[in-house]
Amino acid sequence: MARALLEAGIVPDLVHGTSIGAINGAAIAADPSPRGARKLIETWDALASGDLLGGSLLGRVGQVVRSGTSLHDSEDLRRLLREHLPVRTFDELVVPFECVAASIERAREHWFSAGDLVEAVLASCALPGVFPPVRIGDEHFVDGGLVNSIPLARAVAAGADTVWVLHVGRIEEQLRVPRRPWEVGFVSFEIARRHRFLTDLAAVPEGVTVHVLPTGLPARPAATWSNLRYRDTGRIAASAERAHEATRSYLDGLG
């Protein structure tokens, strides 16, 4: 999606990122050009080909025993981000960038816009149960998707008059009544996150245009099992290409 926008000459004035979008957003804010978008895809290729979410079952069990809460530690992701992000602080970014994480102690969303970029991004994408909470100062943070998965209202409050929503695709999928135990949590979380986005979308003031970009996914019921397969990195390249083509078509349709 970002590559299609940048190729069309649409350069952001401000980038907001949540969860995995914090990684993408930081990379684009560091280099808001088609070249930067291509480098981002190369970064994901490196993440996919490495052992970031790999390791043996025994190794992951050992990590749970050591940490008590997570299947993976954050060190490999921290190292890869430091290697692939071209800057270290928010101030060095070409475009202003903010990312959100959930504060455990305050049970509230917290926005990062200054200081160490990698630690803030790590906090925003610290998926509970997969990665441990990230300590910054006196607080511990987990995945920002828990509190604000599509920060539309934040962009509007910042003064945006055109908002491009680059999402992971699940808001295009229809929810259905859960029939299996693992579907209950997934459907509940999806209702909570979509409710906030749809509420924010309905409250967008006159004069603000919101574009929810297409992923190219076919219309279908939400696939709860596939969304739990967080280690399936083989779909990254195909998904990126599909979203690129779908977004190019969408932009062509705008005239």
PDB file of C-alpha atoms in Angstrom:
ATOM      1  CA  MET A   1       0.000   0.000   0.000  1.00  0.00           C
ATOM      2  CA  ALA A   2       2.742   2.432   0.973  1.00  0.00           C
ATOM      3  CA  ARG A   3       4.684   1.671  -2.194  1.00  0.00           C
ATOM      4  CA  ALA A   4       1.636   2.392  -4.371  1.00  0.00           C
ATOM      5  CA  LEU A   5       0.979   5.693  -2.590  1.00  0.00           C
ATOM      6  CA  LEU A   6       4.573   6.851  -2.832  1.00  0.00           C
ATOM      7  CA  GLU A   7       4.849   5.811  -6.476  1.00  0.00           C
ATOM      8  CA  ALA A   8       1.782   7.983  -7.126  1.00  0.00           C
ATOM      9  CA  GLY A   9       3.508  10.956  -5.506  1.00  0.00           C
ATOM     10  CA  ILE A  10       1.408  10.854  -2.318  1.00  0.00           C
ATOM     11  CA  VAL A  11       3.889  11.653   0.471  1.00  0.00           C
ATOM     12  CA  PRO A  12       2.680  11.795   4.092  1.00  0.00           C
ATOM     13  CA  ASP A  13       2.948  14.863   6.315  1.00  0.00           C
ATOM     14  CA  LEU A  14       2.519  12.678   9.422  1.00  0.00           C
ATOM     15  CA  VAL A  15       2.603   8.926  10.020  1.00  0.00           C
ATOM     16  CA  HIS A  16       0.873   7.063  12.847  1.00  0.00           C
ATOM     17  CA  GLY A  17       1.628   3.414  13.563  1.00  0.00           C
ATOM     18  CA  THR A  18       0.158   0.733  15.760  1.00  0.00           C
ATOM     19  CA  SER A  19       1.529  -2.748  16.459  1.00  0.00           C
ATOM     20  CA  ILE A  20       3.131  -4.163  13.310  1.00  0.00           C
ATOM     21  CA  GLY A  21       2.257  -0.842  11.693  1.00  0.00           C
ATOM     22  CA  ALA A  22       4.761   0.816  14.023  1.00  0.00           C
ATOM     23  CA  ILE A  23       7.565  -1.006  12.190  1.00  0.00           C
ATOM     24  CA  ASN A  24       6.150  -0.085   8.792  1.00  0.00           C
ATOM     25  CA  GLY A  25       5.374   3.474   9.816  1.00  0.00           C
ATOM     26  CA  ALA A  26       8.821   4.149  11.246  1.00  0.00           C
ATOM     27  CA  ALA A  27      10.471   2.852   8.080  1.00  0.00           C
ATOM     28  CA  ILE A  28       8.314   5.007   5.804  1.00  0.00           C
ATOM     29  CA  ALA A  29       8.765   8.077   8.022  1.00  0.00           C
ATOM     30  CA  ALA A  30      12.532   7.559   7.759  1.00  0.00           C
ATOM     31  CA  ASP A  31      12.463   7.344   3.950  1.00  0.00           C
ATOM     32  CA  PRO A  32       9.105   8.424   2.447  1.00  0.00           C
ATOM     33  CA  SER A  33       9.952   7.431  -1.117  1.00  0.00           C
ATOM     34  CA  PRO A  34       9.359   4.451  -3.422  1.00  0.00           C
ATOM     35  CA  ARG A  35      12.924   3.412  -2.604  1.00  0.00           C
ATOM     36  CA  GLY A  36      12.065   3.470   1.113  1.00  0.00           C
ATOM     37  CA  ALA A  37       9.001   1.310   0.473  1.00  0.00           C
ATOM     38  CA  ARG A  38      11.107  -1.199  -1.448  1.00  0.00           C
ATOM     39  CA  LYS A  39      13.636  -1.253   1.397  1.00  0.00           C
ATOM     40  CA  LEU A  40      10.791  -1.944   3.816  1.00  0.00           C
ATOM     41  CA  ILE A  41       9.818  -5.009   1.792  1.00  0.00           C
ATOM     42  CA  GLU A  42      13.468  -6.110   1.917  1.00  0.00           C
ATOM     43  CA  THR A  43      13.374  -5.653   5.692  1.00  0.00           C
ATOM     44  CA  TRP A  44      10.372  -7.949   5.938  1.00  0.00           C
ATOM     45  CA  ASP A  45      12.178 -10.480   3.753  1.00  0.00           C
ATOM     46  CA  ALA A  46      15.049 -10.373   6.266  1.00  0.00           C
ATOM     47  CA  LEU A  47      12.650 -10.766   9.184  1.00  0.00           C
ATOM     48  CA  ALA A  48      10.950 -13.680   7.446  1.00  0.00           C
ATOM     49  CA  SER A  49      14.166 -15.476   6.494  1.00  0.00           C
ATOM     50  CA  GLY A  50      15.699 -15.128   9.953  1.00  0.00           C
ATOM     51  CA  ASP A  51      14.901 -16.976  13.149  1.00  0.00           C
ATOM     52  CA  LEU A  52      12.956 -14.143  14.743  1.00  0.00           C
ATOM     53  CA  LEU A  53       9.798 -16.190  15.265  1.00  0.00           C
ATOM     54  CA  GLY A  54      11.372 -19.551  14.664  1.00  0.00           C
ATOM     55  CA  GLY A  55      13.257 -21.876  16.941  1.00  0.00           C
ATOM     56  CA  SER A  56      12.330 -25.314  18.100  1.00  0.00           C
ATOM     57  CA  LEU A  57       9.269 -26.137  20.123  1.00  0.00           C
ATOM     58  CA  LEU A  58      11.586 -27.045  22.992  1.00  0.00           C
ATOM     59  CA  GLY A  59      13.280 -23.664  22.691  1.00  0.00           C
ATOM     60  CA  ARG A  60       9.964 -21.809  22.808  1.00  0.00           C
ATOM     61  CA  VAL A  61       8.834 -23.846  25.809  1.00  0.00           C
ATOM     62  CA  GLY A  62      12.128 -22.969  27.464  1.00  0.00           C
ATOM     63  CA  GLN A  63      11.498 -19.277  26.807  1.00  0.00           C
ATOM     64  CA  VAL A  64       8.064 -19.530  28.412  1.00  0.00           C
ATOM     65  CA  VAL A  65       9.643 -21.207  31.437  1.00  0.00           C
ATOM     66  CA  ARG A  66      12.282 -18.461  31.689  1.00  0.00           C
ATOM     67  CA  SER A  67       9.963 -15.515  31.123  1.00  0.00           C
ATOM     68  CA  GLY A  68       6.731 -16.960  32.441  1.00  0.00           C
ATOM     69  CA  THR A  69       4.748 -14.959  29.874  1.00  0.00           C
ATOM     70  CA  SER A  70       6.078 -15.077  26.299  1.00  0.00           C
ATOM     71  CA  LEU A  71       7.092 -17.481  23.538  1.00  0.00           C
ATOM     72  CA  HIS A  72       9.937 -15.240  22.319  1.00  0.00           C
ATOM     73  CA  ASP A  73      12.201 -12.610  23.824  1.00  0.00           C
ATOM     74  CA  SER A  74      12.633  -9.213  22.174  1.00  0.00           C
ATOM     75  CA  GLU A  75      16.362  -9.269  21.535  1.00  0.00           C
ATOM     76  CA  ASP A  76      16.307 -10.593  17.968  1.00  0.00           C
ATOM     77  CA  LEU A  77      13.621  -8.114  16.927  1.00  0.00           C
ATOM     78  CA  ARG A  78      15.484  -5.273  18.680  1.00  0.00           C
ATOM     79  CA  ARG A  79      18.690  -6.192  16.841  1.00  0.00           C
ATOM     80  CA  LEU A  80      16.959  -6.431  13.453  1.00  0.00           C
ATOM     81  CA  LEU A  81      15.232  -3.085  13.912  1.00  0.00           C
ATOM     82  CA  ARG A  82      18.527  -1.422  14.809  1.00  0.00           C
ATOM     83  CA  GLU A  83      20.086  -2.966  11.703  1.00  0.00           C
ATOM     84  CA  HIS A  84      17.321  -2.064   9.259  1.00  0.00           C
ATOM     85  CA  LEU A  85      15.921   1.257  10.490  1.00  0.00           C
ATOM     86  CA  PRO A  86      18.239   3.982   9.172  1.00  0.00           C
ATOM     87  CA  VAL A  87      17.799   6.247  12.222  1.00  0.00           C
ATOM     88  CA  ARG A  88      17.833   5.809  15.993  1.00  0.00           C
ATOM     89  CA  THR A  89      15.584   8.615  17.262  1.00  0.00           C
ATOM     90  CA  PHE A  90      12.277  10.225  16.337  1.00  0.00           C
ATOM     91  CA  ASP A  91      14.029  13.544  15.721  1.00  0.00           C
ATOM     92  CA  GLU A  92      16.056  12.043  12.862  1.00  0.00           C
ATOM     93  CA  LEU A  93      12.990  10.985  10.869  1.00  0.00           C
ATOM     94  CA  VAL A  94      12.161  12.804   7.639  1.00  0.00           C
ATOM     95  CA  VAL A  95       8.416  12.831   8.402  1.00  0.00           C
ATOM     96  CA  PRO A  96       6.949  13.233  11.910  1.00  0.00           C
ATOM     97  CA  PHE A  97       5.955   9.840  13.300  1.00  0.00           C
ATOM     98  CA  GLU A  98       4.043   8.621  16.337  1.00  0.00           C
ATOM     99  CA  CYS A  99       3.331   5.105  17.560  1.00  0.00           C
ATOM    100  CA  VAL A 100       1.057   3.864  20.296  1.00  0.00           C
ATOM    101  CA  ALA A 101       1.450   1.185  22.962  1.00  0.00           C
ATOM    102  CA  ALA A 102      -0.685   0.043  25.887  1.00  0.00           C
ATOM    103  CA  SER A 103       0.593   0.937  29.338  1.00  0.00           C
ATOM    104  CA  ILE A 104       0.090  -1.900  31.801  1.00  0.00           C
ATOM    105  CA  GLU A 105       0.346   0.281  34.892  1.00  0.00           C
ATOM    106  CA  ARG A 106      -2.074   2.944  33.653  1.00  0.00           C
ATOM    107  CA  ALA A 107      -4.302   0.711  31.494  1.00  0.00           C
ATOM    108  CA  ARG A 108      -4.276   3.456  28.864  1.00  0.00           C
ATOM    109  CA  GLU A 109      -2.850   4.128  25.447  1.00  0.00           C
ATOM    110  CA  HIS A 110       0.468   5.948  25.359  1.00  0.00           C
ATOM    111  CA  TRP A 111       1.815   7.740  22.303  1.00  0.00           C
ATOM    112  CA  PHE A 112       5.542   7.947  21.586  1.00  0.00           C
ATOM    113  CA  SER A 113       6.827  10.814  19.457  1.00  0.00           C
ATOM    114  CA  ALA A 114      10.294  11.549  20.861  1.00  0.00           C
ATOM    115  CA  GLY A 115      13.348   9.734  22.149  1.00  0.00           C
ATOM    116  CA  ASP A 116      14.548   6.259  21.244  1.00  0.00           C
ATOM    117  CA  LEU A 117      12.711   5.042  18.142  1.00  0.00           C
ATOM    118  CA  VAL A 118      13.467   1.317  18.378  1.00  0.00           C
ATOM    119  CA  GLU A 119      12.291   0.924  21.978  1.00  0.00           C
ATOM    120  CA  ALA A 120       9.045   2.740  21.190  1.00  0.00           C
ATOM    121  CA  VAL A 121       8.428   0.534  18.146  1.00  0.00           C
ATOM    122  CA  LEU A 122       9.213  -2.576  20.197  1.00  0.00           C
ATOM    123  CA  ALA A 123       6.679  -1.482  22.796  1.00  0.00           C
ATOM    124  CA  SER A 124       4.020  -0.880  20.151  1.00  0.00           C
ATOM    125  CA  CYS A 125       4.385  -4.375  18.673  1.00  0.00           C
ATOM    126  CA  ALA A 126       4.886  -6.371  21.900  1.00  0.00           C
ATOM    127  CA  LEU A 127       2.107  -8.852  21.153  1.00  0.00           C
ATOM    128  CA  PRO A 128       1.010 -10.366  24.496  1.00  0.00           C
ATOM    129  CA  GLY A 129       2.057 -13.971  24.883  1.00  0.00           C
ATOM    130  CA  VAL A 130       4.421 -13.743  21.904  1.00  0.00           C
ATOM    131  CA  PHE A 131       6.798 -11.003  23.107  1.00  0.00           C
ATOM    132  CA  PRO A 132       7.358  -9.784  26.679  1.00  0.00           C
ATOM    133  CA  PRO A 133       6.264  -6.312  27.791  1.00  0.00           C
ATOM    134  CA  VAL A 134       8.796  -3.570  27.029  1.00  0.00           C
ATOM    135  CA  ARG A 135       9.930  -1.402  29.915  1.00  0.00           C
ATOM    136  CA  ILE A 136      10.439   2.281  29.162  1.00  0.00           C
ATOM    137  CA  GLY A 137      11.078   4.450  32.180  1.00  0.00           C
ATOM    138  CA  ASP A 138       8.899   3.256  35.039  1.00  0.00           C
ATOM    139  CA  GLU A 139       6.204   1.717  32.836  1.00  0.00           C
ATOM    140  CA  HIS A 140       5.722  -1.549  30.981  1.00  0.00           C
ATOM    141  CA  PHE A 141       4.092  -1.539  27.563  1.00  0.00           C
ATOM    142  CA  VAL A 142       2.402  -4.108  25.342  1.00  0.00           C
ATOM    143  CA  ASP A 143       0.951  -4.106  21.834  1.00  0.00           C
ATOM    144  CA  GLY A 144      -0.780  -0.874  20.840  1.00  0.00           C
ATOM    145  CA  GLY A 145      -3.426  -2.817  18.940  1.00  0.00           C
ATOM    146  CA  LEU A 146      -5.053  -3.585  22.281  1.00  0.00           C
ATOM    147  CA  VAL A 147      -5.998   0.057  22.794  1.00  0.00           C
ATOM    148  CA  ASN A 148      -5.967   1.719  19.365  1.00  0.00           C
ATOM    149  CA  SER A 149      -5.541  -0.557  16.379  1.00  0.00           C
ATOM    150  CA  ILE A 150      -6.414   2.021  13.680  1.00  0.00           C
ATOM    151  CA  PRO A 151      -5.656   5.499  15.070  1.00  0.00           C
ATOM    152  CA  LEU A 152      -7.922   7.483  12.779  1.00  0.00           C
ATOM    153  CA  ALA A 153      -9.079   9.911  15.457  1.00  0.00           C
ATOM    154  CA  ARG A 154      -5.467  10.691  16.359  1.00  0.00           C
ATOM    155  CA  ALA A 155      -4.760  11.743  12.778  1.00  0.00           C
ATOM    156  CA  VAL A 156      -7.898  13.897  12.635  1.00  0.00           C
ATOM    157  CA  ALA A 157      -7.020  15.549  15.945  1.00  0.00           C
ATOM    158  CA  ALA A 158      -3.563  16.338  14.545  1.00  0.00           C
ATOM    159  CA  GLY A 159      -5.227  18.326  11.753  1.00  0.00           C
ATOM    160  CA  ALA A 160      -5.204  15.849   8.878  1.00  0.00           C
ATOM    161  CA  ASP A 161      -7.660  16.642   6.091  1.00  0.00           C
ATOM    162  CA  THR A 162      -6.838  13.490   4.094  1.00  0.00           C
ATOM    163  CA  VAL A 163      -6.182  10.192   5.882  1.00  0.00           C
ATOM    164  CA  TRP A 164      -4.894   7.030   4.204  1.00  0.00           C
ATOM    165  CA  VAL A 165      -5.603   3.922   6.292  1.00  0.00           C
ATOM    166  CA  LEU A 166      -3.088   1.116   5.668  1.00  0.00           C
ATOM    167  CA  HIS A 167      -4.420  -1.876   7.581  1.00  0.00           C
ATOM    168  CA  VAL A 168      -3.674  -5.592   7.862  1.00  0.00           C
ATOM    169  CA  GLY A 169      -6.855  -6.701   6.131  1.00  0.00           C
ATOM    170  CA  ARG A 170      -9.070  -8.175   8.780  1.00  0.00           C
ATOM    171  CA  ILE A 171     -11.537  -5.281   8.753  1.00  0.00           C
ATOM    172  CA  GLU A 172     -12.511  -6.456   5.259  1.00  0.00           C
ATOM    173  CA  GLU A 173     -13.468  -9.895   6.564  1.00  0.00           C
ATOM    174  CA  GLN A 174     -16.936 -10.713   7.863  1.00  0.00           C
ATOM    175  CA  LEU A 175     -17.224 -11.896  11.440  1.00  0.00           C
ATOM    176  CA  ARG A 176     -19.349 -14.917  12.239  1.00  0.00           C
ATOM    177  CA  VAL A 177     -20.671 -16.414  15.455  1.00  0.00           C
ATOM    178  CA  PRO A 178     -17.825 -18.379  17.114  1.00  0.00           C
ATOM    179  CA  ARG A 179     -18.215 -22.157  17.068  1.00  0.00           C
ATOM    180  CA  ARG A 180     -14.904 -23.247  18.574  1.00  0.00           C
ATOM    181  CA  PRO A 181     -13.174 -22.248  21.820  1.00  0.00           C
ATOM    182  CA  TRP A 182     -10.284 -20.426  20.125  1.00  0.00           C
ATOM    183  CA  GLU A 183     -12.702 -18.408  17.978  1.00  0.00           C
ATOM    184  CA  VAL A 184     -14.314 -16.765  21.011  1.00  0.00           C
ATOM    185  CA  GLY A 185     -11.295 -14.625  21.914  1.00  0.00           C
ATOM    186  CA  PHE A 186     -10.578 -13.740  18.293  1.00  0.00           C
ATOM    187  CA  VAL A 187     -14.124 -12.596  17.547  1.00  0.00           C
ATOM    188  CA  SER A 188     -14.317 -10.653  20.823  1.00  0.00           C
ATOM    189  CA  PHE A 189     -11.065  -8.813  20.091  1.00  0.00           C
ATOM    190  CA  GLU A 190     -12.161  -8.053  16.526  1.00  0.00           C
ATOM    191  CA  ILE A 191     -15.462  -6.587  17.738  1.00  0.00           C
ATOM    192  CA  ALA A 192     -13.626  -4.369  20.231  1.00  0.00           C
ATOM    193  CA  ARG A 193     -11.082  -3.047  17.741  1.00  0.00           C
ATOM    194  CA  ARG A 194     -13.513  -2.605  14.860  1.00  0.00           C
ATOM    195  CA  HIS A 195     -16.037  -0.853  17.116  1.00  0.00           C
ATOM    196  CA  ARG A 196     -13.514   1.879  17.948  1.00  0.00           C
ATOM    197  CA  PHE A 197     -12.489   2.335  14.328  1.00  0.00           C
ATOM    198  CA  LEU A 198     -16.084   2.421  13.051  1.00  0.00           C
ATOM    199  CA  THR A 199     -17.018   4.867  15.804  1.00  0.00           C
ATOM    200  CA  ASP A 200     -14.067   7.096  14.909  1.00  0.00           C
ATOM    201  CA  LEU A 201     -14.944   6.813  11.211  1.00  0.00           C
ATOM    202  CA  ALA A 202     -18.540   7.897  11.852  1.00  0.00           C
ATOM    203  CA  ALA A 203     -17.254  10.900  13.829  1.00  0.00           C
ATOM    204  CA  VAL A 204     -14.916  12.212  11.116  1.00  0.00           C
ATOM    205  CA  PRO A 205     -15.821  15.884  10.628  1.00  0.00           C
ATOM    206  CA  GLU A 206     -16.872  17.454   7.373  1.00  0.00           C
ATOM    207  CA  GLY A 207     -13.940  18.367   5.192  1.00  0.00           C
ATOM    208  CA  VAL A 208     -11.837  15.327   6.150  1.00  0.00           C
ATOM    209  CA  THR A 209     -11.481  12.553   3.566  1.00  0.00           C
ATOM    210  CA  VAL A 210     -10.634   9.026   4.712  1.00  0.00           C
ATOM    211  CA  HIS A 211      -9.351   6.391   2.294  1.00  0.00           C
ATOM    212  CA  VAL A 212      -9.378   2.820   3.645  1.00  0.00           C
ATOM    213  CA  LEU A 213      -6.995   1.154   1.228  1.00  0.00           C
ATOM    214  CA  PRO A 214      -7.737  -2.327  -0.128  1.00  0.00           C
ATOM    215  CA  THR A 215      -5.560  -5.345   0.631  1.00  0.00           C
ATOM    216  CA  GLY A 216      -6.690  -7.316  -2.403  1.00  0.00           C
ATOM    217  CA  LEU A 217      -8.079 -10.066  -0.201  1.00  0.00           C
ATOM    218  CA  PRO A 218     -11.257 -11.717  -1.479  1.00  0.00           C
ATOM    219  CA  ALA A 219     -14.500 -11.128   0.419  1.00  0.00           C
ATOM    220  CA  ARG A 220     -14.776 -13.978   2.908  1.00  0.00           C
ATOM    221  CA  PRO A 221     -15.581 -14.784   6.521  1.00  0.00           C
ATOM    222  CA  ALA A 222     -12.786 -13.992   8.964  1.00  0.00           C
ATOM    223  CA  ALA A 223     -10.313 -16.888   9.078  1.00  0.00           C
ATOM    224  CA  THR A 224      -9.674 -17.211  12.782  1.00  0.00           C
ATOM    225  CA  TRP A 225      -7.197 -20.051  12.555  1.00  0.00           C
ATOM    226  CA  SER A 226      -4.984 -18.391   9.931  1.00  0.00           C
ATOM    227  CA  ASN A 227      -4.799 -15.219  12.010  1.00  0.00           C
ATOM    228  CA  LEU A 228      -3.364 -17.226  14.887  1.00  0.00           C
ATOM    229  CA  ARG A 229      -0.522 -18.470  12.657  1.00  0.00           C
ATOM    230  CA  TYR A 230       1.768 -15.565  13.508  1.00  0.00           C
ATOM    231  CA  ARG A 231       4.885 -17.554  12.517  1.00  0.00           C
ATOM    232  CA  ASP A 232       3.701 -18.108   8.930  1.00  0.00           C
ATOM    233  CA  THR A 233       6.026 -15.660   7.182  1.00  0.00           C
ATOM    234  CA  GLY A 234       5.723 -17.325   3.768  1.00  0.00           C
ATOM    235  CA  ARG A 235       2.726 -15.172   2.842  1.00  0.00           C
ATOM    236  CA  ILE A 236       4.502 -11.831   3.232  1.00  0.00           C
ATOM    237  CA  ALA A 237       5.736 -11.298  -0.349  1.00  0.00           C
ATOM    238  CA  ALA A 238       2.491 -12.458  -1.957  1.00  0.00           C
ATOM    239  CA  SER A 239       0.391 -10.322   0.400  1.00  0.00           C
ATOM    240  CA  ALA A 240       2.545  -7.252  -0.268  1.00  0.00           C
ATOM    241  CA  GLU A 241       2.270  -7.663  -4.030  1.00  0.00           C
ATOM    242  CA  ARG A 242      -1.494  -8.216  -3.863  1.00  0.00           C
ATOM    243  CA  ALA A 243      -1.977  -5.088  -1.727  1.00  0.00           C
ATOM    244  CA  HIS A 244       0.250  -3.075  -4.063  1.00  0.00           C
ATOM    245  CA  GLU A 245      -1.797  -3.985  -7.114  1.00  0.00           C
ATOM    246  CA  ALA A 246      -5.126  -3.456  -5.332  1.00  0.00           C
ATOM    247  CA  THR A 247      -4.032  -0.025  -4.073  1.00  0.00           C
ATOM    248  CA  ARG A 248      -2.761   1.018  -7.501  1.00  0.00           C
ATOM    249  CA  SER A 249      -6.162   0.138  -8.941  1.00  0.00           C
ATOM    250  CA  TYR A 250      -7.897   2.053  -6.158  1.00  0.00           C
ATOM    251  CA  LEU A 251      -5.778   5.163  -6.824  1.00  0.00           C
ATOM    252  CA  ASP A 252      -6.420   4.907 -10.570  1.00  0.00           C
ATOM    253  CA  GLY A 253     -10.144   4.893  -9.797  1.00  0.00           C
ATOM    254  CA  LEU A 254      -9.833   8.181  -7.905  1.00  0.00           C
ATOM    255  CA  GLY A 255      -8.758   9.857 -11.120  1.00  0.00           C
TER     256      GLY A 255
END
